PDB file of C-alpha atoms in Angstrom:
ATOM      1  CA  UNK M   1      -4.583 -65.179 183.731  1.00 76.00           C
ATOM      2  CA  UNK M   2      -0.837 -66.303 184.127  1.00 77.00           C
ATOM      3  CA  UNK M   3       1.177 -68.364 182.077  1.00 75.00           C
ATOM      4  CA  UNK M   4       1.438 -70.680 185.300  1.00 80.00           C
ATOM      5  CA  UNK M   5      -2.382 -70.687 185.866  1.00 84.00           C
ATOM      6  CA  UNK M   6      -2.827 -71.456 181.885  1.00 83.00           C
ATOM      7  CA  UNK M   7      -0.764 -74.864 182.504  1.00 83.00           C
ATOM      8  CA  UNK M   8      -2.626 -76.008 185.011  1.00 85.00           C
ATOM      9  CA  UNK M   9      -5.817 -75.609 183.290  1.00 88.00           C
ATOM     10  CA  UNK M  10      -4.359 -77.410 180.390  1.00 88.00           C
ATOM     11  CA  UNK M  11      -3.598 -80.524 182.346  1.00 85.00           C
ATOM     12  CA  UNK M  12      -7.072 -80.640 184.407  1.00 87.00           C
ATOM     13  CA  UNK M  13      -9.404 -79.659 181.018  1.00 91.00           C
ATOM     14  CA  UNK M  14      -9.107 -82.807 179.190  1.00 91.00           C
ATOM     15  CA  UNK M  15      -8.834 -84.936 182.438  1.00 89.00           C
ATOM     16  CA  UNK M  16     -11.964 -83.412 182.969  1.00 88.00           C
ATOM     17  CA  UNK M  17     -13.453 -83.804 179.770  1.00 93.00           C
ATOM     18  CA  UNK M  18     -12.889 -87.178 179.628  1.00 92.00           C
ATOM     19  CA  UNK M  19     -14.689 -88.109 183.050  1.00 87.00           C
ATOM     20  CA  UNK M  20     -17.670 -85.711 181.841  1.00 90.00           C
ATOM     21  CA  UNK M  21     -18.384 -87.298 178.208  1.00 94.00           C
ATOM     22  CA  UNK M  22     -17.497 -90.690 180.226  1.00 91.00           C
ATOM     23  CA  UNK M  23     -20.640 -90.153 182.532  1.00 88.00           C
ATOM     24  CA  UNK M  24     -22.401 -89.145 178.713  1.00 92.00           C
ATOM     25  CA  UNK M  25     -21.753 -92.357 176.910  1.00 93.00           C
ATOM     26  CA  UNK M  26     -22.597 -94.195 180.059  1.00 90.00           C
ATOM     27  CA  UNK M  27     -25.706 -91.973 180.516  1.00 90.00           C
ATOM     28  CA  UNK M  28     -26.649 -92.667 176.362  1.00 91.00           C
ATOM     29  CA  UNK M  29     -26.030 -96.689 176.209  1.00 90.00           C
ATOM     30  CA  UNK M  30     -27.137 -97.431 180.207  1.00 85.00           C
ATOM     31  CA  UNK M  31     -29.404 -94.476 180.874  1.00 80.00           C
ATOM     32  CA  UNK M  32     -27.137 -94.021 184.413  1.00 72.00           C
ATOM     33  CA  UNK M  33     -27.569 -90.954 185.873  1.00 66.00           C
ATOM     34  CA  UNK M  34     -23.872 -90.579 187.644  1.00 61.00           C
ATOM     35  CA  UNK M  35     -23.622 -87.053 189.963  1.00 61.00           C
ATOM     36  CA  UNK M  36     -20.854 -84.699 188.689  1.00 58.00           C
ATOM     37  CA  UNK M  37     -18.042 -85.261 190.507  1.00 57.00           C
ATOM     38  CA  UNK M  38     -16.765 -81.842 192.899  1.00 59.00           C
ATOM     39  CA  UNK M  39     -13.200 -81.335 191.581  1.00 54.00           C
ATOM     40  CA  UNK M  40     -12.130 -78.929 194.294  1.00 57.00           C
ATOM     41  CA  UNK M  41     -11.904 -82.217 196.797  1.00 59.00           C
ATOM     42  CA  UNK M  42      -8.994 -83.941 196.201  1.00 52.00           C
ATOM     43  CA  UNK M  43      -9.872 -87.573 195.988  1.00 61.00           C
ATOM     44  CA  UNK M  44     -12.348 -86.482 192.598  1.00 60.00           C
ATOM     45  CA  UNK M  45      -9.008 -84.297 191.484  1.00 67.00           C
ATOM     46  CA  UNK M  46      -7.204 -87.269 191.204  1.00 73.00           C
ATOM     47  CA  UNK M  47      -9.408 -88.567 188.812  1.00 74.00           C
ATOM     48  CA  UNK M  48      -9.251 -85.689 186.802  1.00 76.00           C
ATOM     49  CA  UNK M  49      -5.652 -85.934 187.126  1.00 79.00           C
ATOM     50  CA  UNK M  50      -4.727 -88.769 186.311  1.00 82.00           C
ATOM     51  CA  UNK M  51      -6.403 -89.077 182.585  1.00 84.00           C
ATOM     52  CA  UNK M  52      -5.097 -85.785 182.452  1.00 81.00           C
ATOM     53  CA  UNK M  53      -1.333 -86.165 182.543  1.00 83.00           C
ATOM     54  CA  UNK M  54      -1.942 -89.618 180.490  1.00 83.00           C
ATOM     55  CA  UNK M  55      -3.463 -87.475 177.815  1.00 84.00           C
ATOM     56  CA  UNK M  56      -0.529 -84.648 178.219  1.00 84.00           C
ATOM     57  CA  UNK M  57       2.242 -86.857 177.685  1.00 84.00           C
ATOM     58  CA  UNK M  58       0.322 -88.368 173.941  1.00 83.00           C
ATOM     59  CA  UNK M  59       1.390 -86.098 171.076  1.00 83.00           C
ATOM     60  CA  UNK M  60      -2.814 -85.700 170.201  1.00 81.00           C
ATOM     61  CA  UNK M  61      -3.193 -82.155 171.430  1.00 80.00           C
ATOM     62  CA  UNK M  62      -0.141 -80.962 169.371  1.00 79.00           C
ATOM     63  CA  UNK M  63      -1.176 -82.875 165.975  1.00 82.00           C
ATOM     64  CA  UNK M  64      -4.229 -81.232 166.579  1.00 82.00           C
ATOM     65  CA  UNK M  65      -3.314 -77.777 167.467  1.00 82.00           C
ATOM     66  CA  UNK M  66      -0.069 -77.970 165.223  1.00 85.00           C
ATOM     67  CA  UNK M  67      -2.016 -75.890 162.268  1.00 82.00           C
ATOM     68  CA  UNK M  68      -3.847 -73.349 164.064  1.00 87.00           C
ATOM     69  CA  UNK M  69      -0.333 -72.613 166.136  1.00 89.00           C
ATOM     70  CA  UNK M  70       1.797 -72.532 163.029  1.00 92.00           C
ATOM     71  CA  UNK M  71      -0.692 -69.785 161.792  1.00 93.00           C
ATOM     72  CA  UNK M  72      -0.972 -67.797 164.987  1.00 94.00           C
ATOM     73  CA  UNK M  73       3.123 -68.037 165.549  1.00 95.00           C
ATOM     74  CA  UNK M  74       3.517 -66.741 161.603  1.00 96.00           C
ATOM     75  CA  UNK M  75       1.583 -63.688 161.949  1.00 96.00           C
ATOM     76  CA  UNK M  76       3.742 -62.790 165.192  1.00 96.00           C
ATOM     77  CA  UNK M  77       6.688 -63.278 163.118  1.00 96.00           C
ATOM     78  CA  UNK M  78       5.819 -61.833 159.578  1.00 96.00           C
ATOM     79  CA  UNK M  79       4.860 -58.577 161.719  1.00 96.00           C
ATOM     80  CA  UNK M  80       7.949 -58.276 163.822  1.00 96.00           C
ATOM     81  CA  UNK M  81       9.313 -58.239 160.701  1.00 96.00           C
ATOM     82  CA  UNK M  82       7.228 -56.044 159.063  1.00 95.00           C
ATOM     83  CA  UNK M  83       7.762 -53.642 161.797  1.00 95.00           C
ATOM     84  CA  UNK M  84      11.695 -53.406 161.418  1.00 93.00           C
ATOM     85  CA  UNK M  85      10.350 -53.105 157.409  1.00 92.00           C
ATOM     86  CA  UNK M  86      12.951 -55.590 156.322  1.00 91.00           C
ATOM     87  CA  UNK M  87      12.520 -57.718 153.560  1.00 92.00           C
ATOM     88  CA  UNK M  88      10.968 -61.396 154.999  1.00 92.00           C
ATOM     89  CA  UNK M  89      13.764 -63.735 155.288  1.00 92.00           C
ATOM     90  CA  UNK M  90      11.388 -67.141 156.887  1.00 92.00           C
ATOM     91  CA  UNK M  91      14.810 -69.148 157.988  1.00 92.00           C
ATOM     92  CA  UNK M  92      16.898 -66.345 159.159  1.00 93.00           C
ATOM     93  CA  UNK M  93      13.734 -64.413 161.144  1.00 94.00           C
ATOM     94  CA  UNK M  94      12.532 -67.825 162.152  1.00 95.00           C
ATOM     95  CA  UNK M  95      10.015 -67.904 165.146  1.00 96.00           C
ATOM     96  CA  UNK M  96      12.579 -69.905 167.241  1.00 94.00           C
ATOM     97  CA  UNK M  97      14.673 -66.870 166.411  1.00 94.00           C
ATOM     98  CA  UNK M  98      12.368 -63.970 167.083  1.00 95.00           C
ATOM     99  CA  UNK M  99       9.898 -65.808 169.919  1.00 94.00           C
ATOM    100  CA  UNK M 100      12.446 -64.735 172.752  1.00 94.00           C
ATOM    101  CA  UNK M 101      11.835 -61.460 171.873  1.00 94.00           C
ATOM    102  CA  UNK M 102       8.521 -61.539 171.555  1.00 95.00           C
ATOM    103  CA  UNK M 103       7.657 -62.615 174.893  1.00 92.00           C
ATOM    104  CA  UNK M 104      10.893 -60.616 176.362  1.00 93.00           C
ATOM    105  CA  UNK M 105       8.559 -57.385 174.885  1.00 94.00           C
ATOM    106  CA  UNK M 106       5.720 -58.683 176.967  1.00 92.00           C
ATOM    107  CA  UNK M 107       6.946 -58.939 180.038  1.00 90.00           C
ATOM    108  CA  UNK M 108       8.933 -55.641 180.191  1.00 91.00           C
ATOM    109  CA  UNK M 109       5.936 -53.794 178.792  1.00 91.00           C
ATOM    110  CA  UNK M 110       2.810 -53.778 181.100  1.00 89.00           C
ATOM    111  CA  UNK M 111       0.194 -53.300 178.713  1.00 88.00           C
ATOM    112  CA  UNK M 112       1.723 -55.626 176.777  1.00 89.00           C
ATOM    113  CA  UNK M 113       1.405 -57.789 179.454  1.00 87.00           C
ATOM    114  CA  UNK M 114      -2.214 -56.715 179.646  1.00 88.00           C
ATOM    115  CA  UNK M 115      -2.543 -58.125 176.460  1.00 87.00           C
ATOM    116  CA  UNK M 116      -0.789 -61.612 177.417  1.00 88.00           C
ATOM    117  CA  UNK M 117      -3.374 -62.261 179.824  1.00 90.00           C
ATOM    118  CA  UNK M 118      -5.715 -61.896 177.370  1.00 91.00           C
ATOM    119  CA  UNK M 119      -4.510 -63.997 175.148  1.00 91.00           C
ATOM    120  CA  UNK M 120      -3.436 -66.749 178.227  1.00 91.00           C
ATOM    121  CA  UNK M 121      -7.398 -66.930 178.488  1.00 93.00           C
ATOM    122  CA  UNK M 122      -8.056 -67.269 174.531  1.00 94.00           C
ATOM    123  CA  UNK M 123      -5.480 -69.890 174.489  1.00 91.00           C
ATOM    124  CA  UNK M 124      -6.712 -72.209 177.425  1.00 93.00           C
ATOM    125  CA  UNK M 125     -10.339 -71.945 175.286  1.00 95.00           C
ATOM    126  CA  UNK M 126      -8.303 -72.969 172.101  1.00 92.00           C
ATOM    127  CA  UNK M 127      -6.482 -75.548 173.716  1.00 92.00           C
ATOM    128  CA  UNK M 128      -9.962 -76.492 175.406  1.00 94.00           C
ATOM    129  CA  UNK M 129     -12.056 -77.011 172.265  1.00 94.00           C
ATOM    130  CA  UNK M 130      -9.046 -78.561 170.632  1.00 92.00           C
ATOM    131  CA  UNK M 131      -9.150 -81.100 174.008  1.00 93.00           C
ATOM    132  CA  UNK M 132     -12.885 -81.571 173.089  1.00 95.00           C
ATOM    133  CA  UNK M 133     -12.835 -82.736 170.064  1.00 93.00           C
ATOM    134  CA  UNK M 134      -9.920 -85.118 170.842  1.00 92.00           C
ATOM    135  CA  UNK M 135     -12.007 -86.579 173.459  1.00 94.00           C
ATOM    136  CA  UNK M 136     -15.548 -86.655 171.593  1.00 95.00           C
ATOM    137  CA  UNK M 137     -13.721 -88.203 168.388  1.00 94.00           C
ATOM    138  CA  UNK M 138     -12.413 -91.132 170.667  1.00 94.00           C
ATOM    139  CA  UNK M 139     -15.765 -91.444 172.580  1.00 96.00           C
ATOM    140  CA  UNK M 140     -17.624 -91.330 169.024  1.00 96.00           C
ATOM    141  CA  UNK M 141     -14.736 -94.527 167.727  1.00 96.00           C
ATOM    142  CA  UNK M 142     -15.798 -96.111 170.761  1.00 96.00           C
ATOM    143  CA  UNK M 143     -19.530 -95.571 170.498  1.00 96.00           C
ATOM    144  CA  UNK M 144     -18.915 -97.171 166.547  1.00 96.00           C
ATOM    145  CA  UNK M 145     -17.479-100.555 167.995  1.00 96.00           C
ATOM    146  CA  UNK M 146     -19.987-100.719 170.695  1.00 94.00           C
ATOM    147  CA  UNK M 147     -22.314-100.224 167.691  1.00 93.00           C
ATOM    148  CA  UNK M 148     -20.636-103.198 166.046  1.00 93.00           C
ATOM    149  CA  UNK M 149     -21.280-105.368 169.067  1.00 91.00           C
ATOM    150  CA  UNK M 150     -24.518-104.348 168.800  1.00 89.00           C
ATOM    151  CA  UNK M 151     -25.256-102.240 171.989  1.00 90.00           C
ATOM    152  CA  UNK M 152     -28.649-100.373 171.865  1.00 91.00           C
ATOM    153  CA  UNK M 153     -28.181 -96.491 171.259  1.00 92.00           C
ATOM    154  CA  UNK M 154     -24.679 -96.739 170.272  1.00 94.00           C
ATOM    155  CA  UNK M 155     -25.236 -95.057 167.309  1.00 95.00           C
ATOM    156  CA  UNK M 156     -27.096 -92.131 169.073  1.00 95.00           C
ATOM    157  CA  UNK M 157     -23.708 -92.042 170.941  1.00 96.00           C
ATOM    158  CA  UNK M 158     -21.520 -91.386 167.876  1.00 97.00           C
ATOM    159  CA  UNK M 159     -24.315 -88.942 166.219  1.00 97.00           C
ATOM    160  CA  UNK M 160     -23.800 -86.897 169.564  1.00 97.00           C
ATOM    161  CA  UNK M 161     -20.095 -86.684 169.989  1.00 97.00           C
ATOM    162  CA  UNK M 162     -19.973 -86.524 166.450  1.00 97.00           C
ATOM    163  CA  UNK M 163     -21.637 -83.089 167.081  1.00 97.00           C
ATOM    164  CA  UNK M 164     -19.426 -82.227 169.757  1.00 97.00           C
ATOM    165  CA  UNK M 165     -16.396 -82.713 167.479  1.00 95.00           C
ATOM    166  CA  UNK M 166     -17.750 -80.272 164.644  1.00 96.00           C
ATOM    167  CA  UNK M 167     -19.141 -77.965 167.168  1.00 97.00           C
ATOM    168  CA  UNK M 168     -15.468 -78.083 168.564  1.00 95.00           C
ATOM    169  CA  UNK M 169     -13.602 -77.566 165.573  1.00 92.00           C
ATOM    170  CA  UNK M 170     -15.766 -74.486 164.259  1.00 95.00           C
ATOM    171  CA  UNK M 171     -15.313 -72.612 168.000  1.00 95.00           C
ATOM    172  CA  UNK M 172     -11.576 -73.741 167.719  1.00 92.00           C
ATOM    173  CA  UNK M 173     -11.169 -71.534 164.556  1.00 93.00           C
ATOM    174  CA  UNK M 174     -13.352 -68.500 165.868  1.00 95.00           C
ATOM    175  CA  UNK M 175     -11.085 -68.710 168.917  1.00 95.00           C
ATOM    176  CA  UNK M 176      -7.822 -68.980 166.456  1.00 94.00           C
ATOM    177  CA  UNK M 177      -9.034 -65.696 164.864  1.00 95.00           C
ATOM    178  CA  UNK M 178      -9.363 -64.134 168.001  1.00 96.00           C
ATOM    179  CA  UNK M 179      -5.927 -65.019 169.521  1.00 95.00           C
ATOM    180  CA  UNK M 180      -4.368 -63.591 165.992  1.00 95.00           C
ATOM    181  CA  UNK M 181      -6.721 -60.454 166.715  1.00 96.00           C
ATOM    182  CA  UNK M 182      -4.677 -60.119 169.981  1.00 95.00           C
ATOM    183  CA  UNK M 183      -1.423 -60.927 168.454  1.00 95.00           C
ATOM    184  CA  UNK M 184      -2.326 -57.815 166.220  1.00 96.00           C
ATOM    185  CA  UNK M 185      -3.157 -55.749 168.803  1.00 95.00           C
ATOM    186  CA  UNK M 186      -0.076 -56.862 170.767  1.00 95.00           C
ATOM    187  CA  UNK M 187       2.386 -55.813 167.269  1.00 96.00           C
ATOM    188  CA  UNK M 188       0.850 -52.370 167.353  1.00 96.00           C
ATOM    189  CA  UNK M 189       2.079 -51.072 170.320  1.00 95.00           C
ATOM    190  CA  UNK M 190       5.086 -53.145 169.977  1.00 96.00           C
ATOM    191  CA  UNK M 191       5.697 -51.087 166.340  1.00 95.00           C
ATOM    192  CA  UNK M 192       5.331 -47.430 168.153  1.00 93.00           C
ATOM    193  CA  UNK M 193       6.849 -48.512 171.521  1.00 94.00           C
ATOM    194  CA  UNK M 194       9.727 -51.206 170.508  1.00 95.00           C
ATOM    195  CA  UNK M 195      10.398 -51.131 166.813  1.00 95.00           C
ATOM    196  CA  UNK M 196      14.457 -50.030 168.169  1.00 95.00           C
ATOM    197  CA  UNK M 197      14.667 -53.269 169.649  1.00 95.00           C
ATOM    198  CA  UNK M 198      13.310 -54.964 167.020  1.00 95.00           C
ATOM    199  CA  UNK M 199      15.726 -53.587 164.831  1.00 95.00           C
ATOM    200  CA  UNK M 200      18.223 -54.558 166.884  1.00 93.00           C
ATOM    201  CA  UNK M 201      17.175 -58.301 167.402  1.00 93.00           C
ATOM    202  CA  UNK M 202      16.970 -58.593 163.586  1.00 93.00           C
ATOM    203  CA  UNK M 203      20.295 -56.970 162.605  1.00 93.00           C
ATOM    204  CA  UNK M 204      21.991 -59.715 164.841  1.00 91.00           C
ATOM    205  CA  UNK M 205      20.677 -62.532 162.506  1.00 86.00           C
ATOM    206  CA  UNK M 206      23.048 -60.217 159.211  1.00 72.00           C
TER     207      UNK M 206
END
């Protein structure tokens, strides 16, 4: 997978997500049966679309992602460190400072690159089950207030995506171990391939 590909699934995933647990609730409180929608015709993409880019543009998949990427962007930058075996300075071998390198490594270096698709396809199911539980946590507020008004199975409806959001968050931190896994894997050959060049990146910041 690309790093191009990898955006565009971002945008279409919770677009998607929130048209499928849509047809749930509806399905739960109404009993309607709606057919999936075919997303490779346009006029259904533009559905998907649409909530799509109004969900990208809200800050919810960052606030929710924000501690799982701090941790997965720290152990990239505590081992390029490590690897040049200099003593850990956090604000002068910053992440901003080092993460140009980083991904400079991975695209001279083709099984580094390897790697990056890899961890391209880990990310978009991170990002995914991150997207989930965004979208099942505002389905399950939804499904309280329609509870509230009294609607008949509402509460079945916020037991259910209640699920979905726990289900989500435990597969979102098997997933986070996995793309740190990779990152590992990725610092290994970088420390008997490119530890010169790290050396060199880091001496700049003395």
């Amino acid at each position: 997978m690309t790093l191009n590909t990898l955006k565009i699934w971002r945008l279409l995933v919770p677009g998607a997500l929130i048209v499928l647990y849509g047809v749930l609730l509806s399905y739960l409180l109404f009993g309607t049966a709606w057919e999936i929608p075919d997303y490779s015709k346009a006029p259904y993409l533009i559905i998907v679309v649409i909530p799509g880019v109004l969900y990208y543009i809200t800050p919810i998949r960052a606030r929710i992602n924000n501690a799982n990427h701090d941790q997965i962007t720290e152990n990239l930058r505590a081992g390029l460190v490590s690897i040049a075996g200099y003593s850990d300075d956090r604000v002068k071998y910053s992440w901003k400072n080092l993460r140009s390198l980083f991904f400079k490594l991975v695209d001279d270096d083709k099984s580094l690159t390897t790697k990056a698709s890899l961890a391209y396809f880990n990310g978009l199911i991170w990002t995914s089950l991150a997207d989930s539980g965004a979208v099942a946590f505002l389905y399950a507020l939804l499904s309280v207030v329609l509870y509230y008004f009294d609607v008949q199975y509402a509460l079945l409806a916020v037991a259910i995506f209640a699920a979905i959001l726990i289900v989500s968050i435990i597969g979102g931190r098997v997933v986070t171990n996995r793309q740190i896994a990779i990152g590992n894997e990725q610092l290994e050959h970088i420390r008997f391939e490119h530890k010169a060049a790290v050396e060199k990146r880091l001496n700049q910041f003395d």
